[in-house]
Amino acid sequence: MTQASHSAEQTFSVTHRSVLAIAIPMTFAYLSTPILGVVDTAVIGRLGDAALVGGIAIGGVIFDLVFTTFNFLRSGTTGLTAQAMGAGNNSEIKATFLRALVIALVAGLAVILLQAPFLDLGLSFLGGSSEVQSATRRYFEIRIYSAPFLLANYAILGWFLGLGRAGTGLMLQLVLNGLNIGLSIFFVMGLGWSIEGVALATVLSEIAATLFGLILILRAVRGTSWPALADVFDRRLFLRMLAVNRDIMIRSFSLLFAFAFFTARSADQGDVMLASNAILEKFFIVGGYFLDGLATAAEQLVGRAIGARHRPAFDRTIRLTTVWSFVLAALLAIFYFIAGPALFDLMTISPDVREIGRIYLPWAALTPLLAVLAFQMDGVFIGATWSKDMRNMMLLSLAIYIAAFYALFPLLENHGLWLSLEIFLGLRGISLAFICRRRADETFAAARP
């Protein structure tokens, strides 16, 4: 398609089928990630050394903090690719991937070069015995070399999701996590390589997934030409990608801080309250993996509608993803209210923790309903690349969350902490929904010829 034709409206229909065709595969894809963490912990746990379990746990937190910083490579690439697809701009579709890949490789190499301060800072913050810290170092110093490949996989996954190819995204995640699980079991249980085996399994699986993803991309674009380097490194478009990524990174850091604040304030109340809140928080995190599938559908379809300048598809995407998100959130809330006590008991044998957990379980059960709009609106704003609004509403909600805690905790104690978290989650979604229509009116009005 020629550049001149990119200004024409590219009409397409959004249906329940098109929403679920993205949401269902990506829900399974996202759920494969926590399964990998469980398997890695179980494999190391079979060795009978608590320090090794602690080492992989602390190492995992450090990597989560480092790599979550760069999660924008997945979501930002999805939104920009979907918009290029909606505009019918095949050259920009490929250029978007190449820009994301360049950023991924440069950032990954930077992480390797800065590994010493990252590790020292993480260990000083998270603590642990000398044995645990030694195990963490052994794990970290091998796994860190997965950084360029892991970030490249973010870009590859984001690109395929931007094209609406959720089945390919699911396949990529299953290859990555399935190979990682198999290699971890083989290296540790078969070869006796201890924590180093788990780390090496991650490095090798990230490399294999990158190569597999690149092969799929080359097959997808076979028979077409790649854009010129001048187009890939077009200053305006490159700066746009960096700006979108910057805003998403600030949003991700703020979200991490919000949950770190929740954990720290839980710890202030003693070990029993910390353990109870930590287990209940897992209910919300698992629920988030389910809701993320629909958020991904919103990203792709909204981005495509923006690129196509087709307002009916945008409005239809908002309606359908809202309906399905609230249906799923309601089912999750009902499930947690009914099965929550049994699930909680499976995760701890401490009578004190179980007793406290039942008191605060209703708060955890309500989180899917109160957070659902935030998940869905994140997908909408990422797909539309309205990243500045998403960043600003996150910072506003975070400030109100902290203020609410200091106002409510003296009155309600741990109930005040949970209420503050629910205010944070709900306010994020409501604030974004409030400005969504105005931003849509502006965007589509500006797109009219």
mmCIF file of C-alpha atoms in Angstrom, residues 111-414:
data_model
loop_
_atom_site.group_PDB
_atom_site.id
_atom_site.type_symbol
_atom_site.label_atom_id
_atom_site.label_comp_id
_atom_site.label_asym_id
_atom_site.label_seq_id
_atom_site.Cartn_x
_atom_site.Cartn_y
_atom_site.Cartn_z
ATOM 1 C CA VAL A 111 21.631 -4.432 32.000
ATOM 2 C CA ILE A 112 24.537 -6.891 31.627
ATOM 3 C CA LEU A 113 27.105 -4.099 31.966
ATOM 4 C CA LEU A 114 25.344 -2.751 35.076
ATOM 5 C CA GLN A 115 24.780 -6.147 36.675
ATOM 6 C CA ALA A 116 27.028 -5.508 39.698
ATOM 7 C CA PRO A 117 25.203 -2.417 41.017
ATOM 8 C CA PHE A 118 21.812 -4.012 40.226
ATOM 9 C CA LEU A 119 22.725 -7.089 42.265
ATOM 10 C CA ASP A 120 24.294 -5.182 45.162
ATOM 11 C CA LEU A 121 21.339 -2.805 45.390
ATOM 12 C CA GLY A 122 18.844 -5.660 45.262
ATOM 13 C CA LEU A 123 20.610 -7.670 47.958
ATOM 14 C CA SER A 124 20.969 -4.661 50.256
ATOM 15 C CA PHE A 125 17.250 -3.919 49.899
ATOM 16 C CA LEU A 126 15.908 -7.476 50.152
ATOM 17 C CA GLY A 127 18.354 -8.842 52.708
ATOM 18 C CA GLY A 128 18.570 -12.535 53.544
ATOM 19 C CA SER A 129 21.192 -14.656 55.298
ATOM 20 C CA SER A 130 24.707 -14.992 53.947
ATOM 21 C CA GLU A 131 23.788 -18.418 52.542
ATOM 22 C CA VAL A 132 20.722 -17.028 50.783
ATOM 23 C CA GLN A 133 22.680 -14.098 49.363
ATOM 24 C CA SER A 134 25.391 -16.453 48.117
ATOM 25 C CA ALA A 135 22.775 -18.581 46.349
ATOM 26 C CA THR A 136 21.211 -15.441 44.871
ATOM 27 C CA ARG A 137 24.573 -14.384 43.442
ATOM 28 C CA ARG A 138 25.126 -17.798 41.855
ATOM 29 C CA TYR A 139 21.675 -17.604 40.241
ATOM 30 C CA PHE A 140 21.905 -13.957 39.198
ATOM 31 C CA GLU A 141 25.366 -14.119 37.626
ATOM 32 C CA ILE A 142 24.184 -16.718 35.110
ATOM 33 C CA ARG A 143 20.622 -15.598 34.446
ATOM 34 C CA ILE A 144 21.664 -11.983 33.779
ATOM 35 C CA TYR A 145 22.939 -13.047 30.328
ATOM 36 C CA SER A 146 19.370 -13.736 29.266
ATOM 37 C CA ALA A 147 18.641 -9.972 29.349
ATOM 38 C CA PRO A 148 19.055 -9.075 25.632
ATOM 39 C CA PHE A 149 17.067 -12.136 24.568
ATOM 40 C CA LEU A 150 14.315 -11.653 27.148
ATOM 41 C CA LEU A 151 13.821 -8.042 26.050
ATOM 42 C CA ALA A 152 13.894 -9.091 22.393
ATOM 43 C CA ASN A 153 11.140 -11.580 23.226
ATOM 44 C CA TYR A 154 9.092 -8.730 24.694
ATOM 45 C CA ALA A 155 9.394 -6.919 21.358
ATOM 46 C CA ILE A 156 8.595 -10.047 19.319
ATOM 47 C CA LEU A 157 5.519 -10.872 21.417
ATOM 48 C CA GLY A 158 4.326 -7.265 21.284
ATOM 49 C CA TRP A 159 4.686 -7.195 17.515
ATOM 50 C CA PHE A 160 2.614 -10.326 16.946
ATOM 51 C CA LEU A 161 -0.034 -9.120 19.377
ATOM 52 C CA GLY A 162 -0.156 -5.808 17.527
ATOM 53 C CA LEU A 163 -1.031 -7.783 14.415
ATOM 54 C CA GLY A 164 -3.791 -9.569 16.328
ATOM 55 C CA ARG A 165 -1.989 -12.915 16.118
ATOM 56 C CA ALA A 166 -2.700 -14.054 19.653
ATOM 57 C CA GLY A 167 -2.338 -17.718 18.704
ATOM 58 C CA THR A 168 1.261 -17.041 17.714
ATOM 59 C CA GLY A 169 1.741 -15.176 20.991
ATOM 60 C CA LEU A 170 0.454 -18.186 22.902
ATOM 61 C CA MET A 171 2.780 -20.491 20.960
ATOM 62 C CA LEU A 172 5.772 -18.255 21.724
ATOM 63 C CA GLN A 173 4.995 -18.249 25.444
ATOM 64 C CA LEU A 174 4.425 -22.002 25.544
ATOM 65 C CA VAL A 175 7.738 -22.633 23.775
ATOM 66 C CA LEU A 176 9.556 -20.247 26.116
ATOM 67 C CA ASN A 177 8.071 -21.461 29.388
ATOM 68 C CA GLY A 178 7.686 -25.099 28.368
ATOM 69 C CA LEU A 179 11.352 -25.351 27.354
ATOM 70 C CA ASN A 180 12.377 -23.542 30.530
ATOM 71 C CA ILE A 181 10.445 -25.996 32.690
ATOM 72 C CA GLY A 182 11.861 -29.022 30.866
ATOM 73 C CA LEU A 183 15.458 -27.790 31.019
ATOM 74 C CA SER A 184 15.165 -26.846 34.711
ATOM 75 C CA ILE A 185 13.985 -30.346 35.599
ATOM 76 C CA PHE A 186 16.684 -31.957 33.442
ATOM 77 C CA PHE A 187 19.574 -29.807 34.657
ATOM 78 C CA VAL A 188 18.666 -29.964 38.361
ATOM 79 C CA MET A 189 17.054 -33.363 38.838
ATOM 80 C CA GLY A 190 18.904 -35.142 36.021
ATOM 81 C CA LEU A 191 22.362 -33.583 36.096
ATOM 82 C CA GLY A 192 22.427 -32.260 39.669
ATOM 83 C CA TRP A 193 23.399 -28.720 38.700
ATOM 84 C CA SER A 194 21.547 -27.050 41.596
ATOM 85 C CA ILE A 195 20.523 -23.399 41.301
ATOM 86 C CA GLU A 196 22.900 -22.856 38.381
ATOM 87 C CA GLY A 197 20.825 -25.319 36.369
ATOM 88 C CA VAL A 198 17.650 -23.271 36.834
ATOM 89 C CA ALA A 199 19.477 -20.085 35.802
ATOM 90 C CA LEU A 200 21.026 -21.709 32.731
ATOM 91 C CA ALA A 201 17.646 -23.150 31.726
ATOM 92 C CA THR A 202 16.245 -19.623 31.655
ATOM 93 C CA VAL A 203 19.122 -18.295 29.521
ATOM 94 C CA LEU A 204 18.886 -21.123 26.984
ATOM 95 C CA SER A 205 15.090 -20.958 26.745
ATOM 96 C CA GLU A 206 15.163 -17.183 26.154
ATOM 97 C CA ILE A 207 17.736 -17.650 23.385
ATOM 98 C CA ALA A 208 15.706 -20.433 21.793
ATOM 99 C CA ALA A 209 12.480 -18.413 22.006
ATOM 100 C CA THR A 210 14.192 -15.402 20.395
ATOM 101 C CA LEU A 211 15.438 -17.499 17.487
ATOM 102 C CA PHE A 212 12.035 -19.145 17.108
ATOM 103 C CA GLY A 213 10.301 -15.766 17.168
ATOM 104 C CA LEU A 214 12.648 -14.293 14.568
ATOM 105 C CA ILE A 215 12.023 -17.274 12.296
ATOM 106 C CA LEU A 216 8.268 -16.713 12.613
ATOM 107 C CA ILE A 217 8.712 -13.020 11.797
ATOM 108 C CA LEU A 218 10.804 -13.777 8.718
ATOM 109 C CA ARG A 219 8.111 -16.195 7.559
ATOM 110 C CA ALA A 220 5.398 -13.612 8.217
ATOM 111 C CA VAL A 221 7.080 -10.951 6.059
ATOM 112 C CA ARG A 222 8.452 -13.323 3.410
ATOM 113 C CA GLY A 223 8.213 -11.899 -0.085
ATOM 114 C CA THR A 224 8.044 -8.280 1.097
ATOM 115 C CA SER A 225 10.796 -5.702 1.429
ATOM 116 C CA TRP A 226 12.166 -4.340 4.675
ATOM 117 C CA PRO A 227 12.100 -0.578 5.286
ATOM 118 C CA ALA A 228 15.221 1.484 4.700
ATOM 119 C CA LEU A 229 17.378 2.288 7.725
ATOM 120 C CA ALA A 230 16.470 5.941 7.309
ATOM 121 C CA ASP A 231 12.819 5.000 7.880
ATOM 122 C CA VAL A 232 13.612 2.748 10.833
ATOM 123 C CA PHE A 233 15.636 5.475 12.522
ATOM 124 C CA ASP A 234 13.309 8.291 11.503
ATOM 125 C CA ARG A 235 13.890 10.780 14.322
ATOM 126 C CA ARG A 236 10.244 11.708 14.856
ATOM 127 C CA LEU A 237 8.971 8.126 14.908
ATOM 128 C CA PHE A 238 11.863 6.867 17.014
ATOM 129 C CA LEU A 239 11.328 9.639 19.566
ATOM 130 C CA ARG A 240 7.608 8.831 19.578
ATOM 131 C CA MET A 241 8.346 5.218 20.462
ATOM 132 C CA LEU A 242 10.759 6.316 23.192
ATOM 133 C CA ALA A 243 8.188 8.769 24.602
ATOM 134 C CA VAL A 244 5.473 6.096 24.697
ATOM 135 C CA ASN A 245 7.899 3.670 26.302
ATOM 136 C CA ARG A 246 9.035 6.277 28.853
ATOM 137 C CA ASP A 247 5.479 6.946 30.002
ATOM 138 C CA ILE A 248 4.645 3.237 30.244
ATOM 139 C CA MET A 249 7.854 2.678 32.232
ATOM 140 C CA ILE A 250 6.876 5.399 34.732
ATOM 141 C CA ARG A 251 3.435 3.811 34.997
ATOM 142 C CA SER A 252 4.984 0.358 35.633
ATOM 143 C CA PHE A 253 7.385 1.726 38.270
ATOM 144 C CA SER A 254 4.510 3.477 40.024
ATOM 145 C CA LEU A 255 2.499 0.253 40.082
ATOM 146 C CA LEU A 256 5.475 -1.630 41.513
ATOM 147 C CA PHE A 257 5.871 1.052 44.171
ATOM 148 C CA ALA A 258 2.182 0.816 45.079
ATOM 149 C CA PHE A 259 2.430 -2.911 45.796
ATOM 150 C CA ALA A 260 5.806 -2.534 47.512
ATOM 151 C CA PHE A 261 4.180 0.100 49.753
ATOM 152 C CA PHE A 262 1.360 -2.352 50.530
ATOM 153 C CA THR A 263 3.901 -5.053 51.442
ATOM 154 C CA ALA A 264 5.973 -2.704 53.587
ATOM 155 C CA ARG A 265 2.934 -1.449 55.509
ATOM 156 C CA SER A 266 1.858 -5.073 55.990
ATOM 157 C CA ALA A 267 5.294 -5.902 57.401
ATOM 158 C CA ASP A 268 4.964 -3.011 59.853
ATOM 159 C CA GLN A 269 2.068 -4.924 61.437
ATOM 160 C CA GLY A 270 4.075 -8.067 62.170
ATOM 161 C CA ASP A 271 4.910 -11.383 60.540
ATOM 162 C CA VAL A 272 1.409 -12.865 60.811
ATOM 163 C CA MET A 273 -0.261 -9.874 59.124
ATOM 164 C CA LEU A 274 2.479 -9.766 56.482
ATOM 165 C CA ALA A 275 1.989 -13.454 55.662
ATOM 166 C CA SER A 276 -1.807 -13.077 55.526
ATOM 167 C CA ASN A 277 -1.739 -10.016 53.268
ATOM 168 C CA ALA A 278 0.927 -11.571 51.034
ATOM 169 C CA ILE A 279 -1.214 -14.664 50.416
ATOM 170 C CA LEU A 280 -4.345 -12.594 49.793
ATOM 171 C CA GLU A 281 -2.402 -10.371 47.398
ATOM 172 C CA LYS A 282 -1.642 -13.477 45.332
ATOM 173 C CA PHE A 283 -5.389 -13.824 44.712
ATOM 174 C CA PHE A 284 -5.379 -10.415 43.060
ATOM 175 C CA ILE A 285 -2.229 -11.155 41.052
ATOM 176 C CA VAL A 286 -3.633 -14.418 39.669
ATOM 177 C CA GLY A 287 -6.882 -12.633 38.850
ATOM 178 C CA GLY A 288 -4.826 -10.056 37.002
ATOM 179 C CA TYR A 289 -3.452 -12.731 34.675
ATOM 180 C CA PHE A 290 -7.027 -13.556 33.652
ATOM 181 C CA LEU A 291 -7.989 -9.915 33.118
ATOM 182 C CA ASP A 292 -4.792 -9.214 31.146
ATOM 183 C CA GLY A 293 -6.049 -11.313 28.245
ATOM 184 C CA LEU A 294 -8.966 -8.941 27.671
ATOM 185 C CA ALA A 295 -6.702 -5.929 28.179
ATOM 186 C CA THR A 296 -4.502 -7.283 25.392
ATOM 187 C CA ALA A 297 -7.546 -7.594 23.131
ATOM 188 C CA ALA A 298 -8.340 -3.941 23.875
ATOM 189 C CA GLU A 299 -4.748 -2.945 23.023
ATOM 190 C CA GLN A 300 -4.791 -4.533 19.595
ATOM 191 C CA LEU A 301 -8.305 -3.609 18.519
ATOM 192 C CA VAL A 302 -8.131 -0.029 19.818
ATOM 193 C CA GLY A 303 -4.731 0.491 18.217
ATOM 194 C CA ARG A 304 -6.014 -0.868 14.929
ATOM 195 C CA ALA A 305 -9.099 1.375 15.103
ATOM 196 C CA ILE A 306 -6.939 4.445 15.797
ATOM 197 C CA GLY A 307 -4.639 3.609 12.887
ATOM 198 C CA ALA A 308 -7.611 2.973 10.605
ATOM 199 C CA ARG A 309 -9.344 6.186 11.762
ATOM 200 C CA HIS A 310 -12.474 4.115 12.257
ATOM 201 C CA ARG A 311 -14.461 5.357 15.251
ATOM 202 C CA PRO A 312 -17.195 2.656 15.121
ATOM 203 C CA ALA A 313 -14.564 -0.067 15.658
ATOM 204 C CA PHE A 314 -13.090 1.906 18.562
ATOM 205 C CA ASP A 315 -16.461 2.341 20.284
ATOM 206 C CA ARG A 316 -17.405 -1.292 19.710
ATOM 207 C CA THR A 317 -14.086 -2.436 21.205
ATOM 208 C CA ILE A 318 -14.710 -0.367 24.327
ATOM 209 C CA ARG A 319 -18.195 -1.817 24.772
ATOM 210 C CA LEU A 320 -17.288 -5.462 24.209
ATOM 211 C CA THR A 321 -14.093 -5.487 26.273
ATOM 212 C CA THR A 322 -15.933 -3.690 29.097
ATOM 213 C CA VAL A 323 -18.729 -6.276 29.121
ATOM 214 C CA TRP A 324 -16.422 -9.281 29.001
ATOM 215 C CA SER A 325 -14.021 -7.800 31.574
ATOM 216 C CA PHE A 326 -16.790 -7.185 34.107
ATOM 217 C CA VAL A 327 -18.277 -10.641 33.510
ATOM 218 C CA LEU A 328 -14.908 -12.274 34.152
ATOM 219 C CA ALA A 329 -14.204 -10.044 37.169
ATOM 220 C CA ALA A 330 -17.587 -10.925 38.688
ATOM 221 C CA LEU A 331 -16.930 -14.650 38.207
ATOM 222 C CA LEU A 332 -13.506 -14.294 39.840
ATOM 223 C CA ALA A 333 -14.977 -12.395 42.787
ATOM 224 C CA ILE A 334 -17.670 -15.049 43.304
ATOM 225 C CA PHE A 335 -15.057 -17.797 43.064
ATOM 226 C CA TYR A 336 -12.853 -16.119 45.684
ATOM 227 C CA PHE A 337 -15.771 -15.590 48.065
ATOM 228 C CA ILE A 338 -16.740 -19.269 47.790
ATOM 229 C CA ALA A 339 -13.382 -21.038 47.402
ATOM 230 C CA GLY A 340 -11.140 -18.438 49.042
ATOM 231 C CA PRO A 341 -10.984 -20.030 52.515
ATOM 232 C CA ALA A 342 -10.010 -23.421 51.091
ATOM 233 C CA LEU A 343 -7.439 -21.864 48.771
ATOM 234 C CA PHE A 344 -5.988 -19.852 51.636
ATOM 235 C CA ASP A 345 -5.656 -22.992 53.770
ATOM 236 C CA LEU A 346 -3.750 -24.701 50.954
ATOM 237 C CA MET A 347 -1.157 -21.924 51.022
ATOM 238 C CA THR A 348 -0.423 -21.958 54.757
ATOM 239 C CA ILE A 349 -0.719 -24.341 57.698
ATOM 240 C CA SER A 350 -0.327 -21.601 60.327
ATOM 241 C CA PRO A 351 -3.526 -21.314 62.441
ATOM 242 C CA ASP A 352 -2.800 -17.644 63.206
ATOM 243 C CA VAL A 353 -2.312 -16.723 59.557
ATOM 244 C CA ARG A 354 -5.445 -18.655 58.559
ATOM 245 C CA GLU A 355 -7.510 -16.856 61.208
ATOM 246 C CA ILE A 356 -6.318 -13.405 60.113
ATOM 247 C CA GLY A 357 -6.705 -14.299 56.449
ATOM 248 C CA ARG A 358 -10.405 -15.063 56.814
ATOM 249 C CA ILE A 359 -11.006 -11.608 58.294
ATOM 250 C CA TYR A 360 -9.531 -9.803 55.289
ATOM 251 C CA LEU A 361 -10.504 -12.271 52.559
ATOM 252 C CA PRO A 362 -13.526 -10.165 51.437
ATOM 253 C CA TRP A 363 -11.168 -7.339 50.470
ATOM 254 C CA ALA A 364 -9.130 -9.677 48.250
ATOM 255 C CA ALA A 365 -12.301 -11.116 46.734
ATOM 256 C CA LEU A 366 -13.483 -7.628 45.772
ATOM 257 C CA THR A 367 -10.251 -6.631 44.024
ATOM 258 C CA PRO A 368 -11.134 -8.091 40.592
ATOM 259 C CA LEU A 369 -14.311 -5.998 40.451
ATOM 260 C CA LEU A 370 -12.643 -2.829 41.708
ATOM 261 C CA ALA A 371 -9.546 -3.236 39.518
ATOM 262 C CA VAL A 372 -11.203 -4.474 36.312
ATOM 263 C CA LEU A 373 -11.667 -1.017 34.802
ATOM 264 C CA ALA A 374 -8.008 -0.184 35.429
ATOM 265 C CA PHE A 375 -6.894 -3.300 33.521
ATOM 266 C CA GLN A 376 -9.259 -2.655 30.628
ATOM 267 C CA MET A 377 -8.460 1.063 30.385
ATOM 268 C CA ASP A 378 -4.740 0.319 30.471
ATOM 269 C CA GLY A 379 -5.284 -1.800 27.361
ATOM 270 C CA VAL A 380 -7.285 0.966 25.686
ATOM 271 C CA PHE A 381 -4.759 3.694 26.438
ATOM 272 C CA ILE A 382 -1.776 1.532 25.459
ATOM 273 C CA GLY A 383 -3.411 0.626 22.156
ATOM 274 C CA ALA A 384 -4.240 4.274 21.480
ATOM 275 C CA THR A 385 -0.729 5.304 22.657
ATOM 276 C CA TRP A 386 -2.299 7.838 25.020
ATOM 277 C CA SER A 387 0.562 6.999 27.336
ATOM 278 C CA LYS A 388 0.895 10.458 28.888
ATOM 279 C CA ASP A 389 -2.678 10.305 30.217
ATOM 280 C CA MET A 390 -2.090 6.817 31.571
ATOM 281 C CA ARG A 391 1.088 7.985 33.311
ATOM 282 C CA ASN A 392 -0.564 11.063 34.805
ATOM 283 C CA MET A 393 -3.608 9.189 36.125
ATOM 284 C CA MET A 394 -1.328 6.556 37.637
ATOM 285 C CA LEU A 395 0.679 9.212 39.488
ATOM 286 C CA LEU A 396 -2.506 10.962 40.677
ATOM 287 C CA SER A 397 -4.019 7.677 41.890
ATOM 288 C CA LEU A 398 -0.771 6.742 43.636
ATOM 289 C CA ALA A 399 -0.676 10.054 45.513
ATOM 290 C CA ILE A 400 -4.305 9.633 46.625
ATOM 291 C CA TYR A 401 -3.584 6.017 47.647
ATOM 292 C CA ILE A 402 -0.753 7.058 49.955
ATOM 293 C CA ALA A 403 -2.771 9.954 51.386
ATOM 294 C CA ALA A 404 -5.734 7.620 51.940
ATOM 295 C CA PHE A 405 -3.534 5.159 53.817
ATOM 296 C CA TYR A 406 -2.272 7.768 56.267
ATOM 297 C CA ALA A 407 -5.847 9.013 56.801
ATOM 298 C CA LEU A 408 -7.506 5.588 57.122
ATOM 299 C CA PHE A 409 -4.935 3.347 58.779
ATOM 300 C CA PRO A 410 -5.052 5.084 62.198
ATOM 301 C CA LEU A 411 -8.818 4.546 62.210
ATOM 302 C CA LEU A 412 -9.210 1.128 60.582
ATOM 303 C CA GLU A 413 -5.738 -0.479 60.833
ATOM 304 C CA ASN A 414 -5.320 -3.278 58.257
#
